[in-house]
Amino acid sequence: MAPTPAPTALWPAPHASGAVDATVHVPGSKSVTNRALVLAALASEPGWLRRPLRSRDTLLMADALRAMGIEIEEGVGPDGTGEAWRVLPAGLRGPATVDVGNAGTVMRFLPPVATLADGPVHFDGDPRSYERPLHGVIDALRALGARIDDDGRGALPLTVHGVGALDGGPVEVDASSSSQFVSALLLSGPRFNQGVEVRHTGSTLPSLPHIRMTVDMLRAVGAQVDTPESGGEPGVWRVTPGALLGRDLTVEPDLSNAQPFLAAALVTGGRVVVPDWPARTTQPGDRLREIFTEMGGSCRLTDYGLEFTGSGSVHGIDVDLGDVGELTPGIAAVAALADSPSTLRGVAHLRLHETDRLAALTKEINELGGDVTETADGLHIRPRPLHGGVFHTYEDHRMATAGAIIGLAVEGVRIENVATTAKTLPDFPDLWTAMLGAA
């Protein structure tokens, strides 16, 4: 069962009085922003990052890179318009101390970077970060020649003793608990003396779209990457050593963070437009178009963005979310309001996320009158009439937005610690109430 959260201020989740009709500008992608920061820091020349997400996770990443000697200037873009960060790569250095918070991308992507620093880099974070799996990265780096002190925990806190370089080469990793283990090694791979060949040895590999995102972004900055999709060996990714280019990159909207707003249209039978939705993307959130359409909505992609419309009915769904596990809390919230049962499969790894998301969703929805049971790899949800009550978040941003979705249809839902949404979606309460105000 998920841990009992500490009592904090409660946010009355707004109840929708009618169909939502709004345009919502969703901030930039956390996944793209943090990968772009790492690649820009490892480049051989300065780069620009336009419309970056400013959230807890991305600011932790930026501050961590600064601690290792990278200069990141915040201002406007080279054309004088729009927020942008200019990243000036430099020699990575220690000693340094990195606060990862509870950000999976920071705790997993930066230890490989730290092996390239000239000196020790100490990593620490929130108490929950100590429980999140990191052994895949630690064991792989040791196999590649790095010295890491973690007192045998395979988890935080730890110290990477950088010596300015890493030999690299072939390495095996079981990424069954997180695809970030693979992405972490690939992102720094071009800077390793022999590059890197990552062979996944586990029986499952969750969130594969995030690895594809990593590969696409590596190629965009000049890296040579061989993948299973490009004719390579199944379960093997190879990155050739070489210099990375500085780029001028515009960050896409975070499609996973668009989920609660699309869900609002579905639940209320309304309409929400998300500007700048990309026609082609590696973001897992793009699958929302398919999933929420099957659950009763319809969507239209235009030059302006995505227009999503609810039909007034919400249907249950049987779906494998193994590649898009981060969407599970929002889908579970919608499923709890549906007219038929749902089964969400392929997400056993969510027990190791910001909290044990499967246990947390089961407990919180059931305490509002729901009927959710955990399965070996997911949830079975039987819709029941729900009532108000406190929806705990366990310091998990996607639990908070899941509670807000339920609150649209159920009066009296109060969200504990809604401020945790700042992890990836700054100003969520204001965006949420503004959306409803436009109805």
Short mmCIF file of C-alpha atoms in Angstrom, two decimals, residues 68 92-98 100 106-124 134 137-139 141-142 145-151 153 155-166 188 192:
data_model
loop_
_atom_site.label_atom_id
_atom_site.label_comp_id
_atom_site.label_asym_id
_atom_site.label_seq_id
_atom_site.Cartn_x
_atom_site.Cartn_y
_atom_site.Cartn_z
CA MET A 68 28.95 20.54 -12.68
CA LEU A 92 32.46 19.16 -16.47
CA ARG A 93 33.92 19.48 -13.00
CA GLY A 94 33.67 18.35 -9.42
CA PRO A 95 33.45 18.37 -6.55
CA ALA A 96 29.74 19.03 -6.97
CA THR A 97 26.52 18.20 -5.16
CA VAL A 98 23.34 17.45 -7.09
CA VAL A 100 17.66 15.24 -7.78
CA VAL A 106 17.73 13.79 -13.07
CA MET A 107 18.67 10.82 -10.86
CA ARG A 108 19.17 8.51 -13.86
CA PHE A 109 20.45 10.72 -16.70
CA LEU A 110 23.14 12.57 -14.72
CA PRO A 111 25.32 9.84 -13.13
CA PRO A 112 26.64 8.91 -16.63
CA VAL A 113 27.32 12.62 -17.23
CA ALA A 114 29.13 12.77 -13.87
CA THR A 115 31.58 10.08 -14.98
CA LEU A 116 32.88 12.69 -17.46
CA ALA A 117 33.45 15.29 -14.74
CA ASP A 118 36.87 16.03 -13.35
CA GLY A 119 36.14 15.20 -9.70
CA PRO A 120 33.48 13.64 -7.47
CA VAL A 121 29.76 14.40 -7.90
CA HIS A 122 27.44 13.58 -5.00
CA PHE A 123 23.76 12.83 -5.70
CA ASP A 124 20.99 13.13 -3.12
CA LEU A 134 18.73 3.11 -9.82
CA VAL A 137 22.44 2.76 -14.17
CA ILE A 138 24.86 2.14 -11.29
CA ASP A 139 25.67 -1.44 -12.29
CA LEU A 141 28.41 2.38 -15.23
CA ARG A 142 30.54 0.18 -12.98
CA GLY A 145 34.70 1.31 -15.63
CA ALA A 146 33.19 3.99 -13.40
CA ARG A 147 33.78 4.21 -9.65
CA ILE A 148 30.55 4.79 -7.71
CA ASP A 149 30.01 4.77 -3.94
CA ASP A 150 26.46 3.82 -2.92
CA ASP A 151 27.15 1.56 0.08
CA ARG A 153 22.19 0.06 -2.00
CA ALA A 155 20.01 3.60 -4.95
CA LEU A 156 20.50 7.16 -3.73
CA PRO A 157 22.39 8.76 -2.12
CA LEU A 158 25.57 8.05 -4.07
CA THR A 159 28.80 9.61 -5.29
CA VAL A 160 30.22 9.26 -8.79
CA HIS A 161 34.00 9.71 -8.89
CA GLY A 162 34.50 11.33 -12.28
CA VAL A 163 37.94 11.21 -13.90
CA GLY A 164 37.08 13.25 -16.99
CA ALA A 165 36.39 10.29 -19.27
CA LEU A 166 34.83 6.82 -19.46
CA SER A 188 26.09 10.30 -22.62
CA PHE A 192 32.42 7.84 -23.99
#
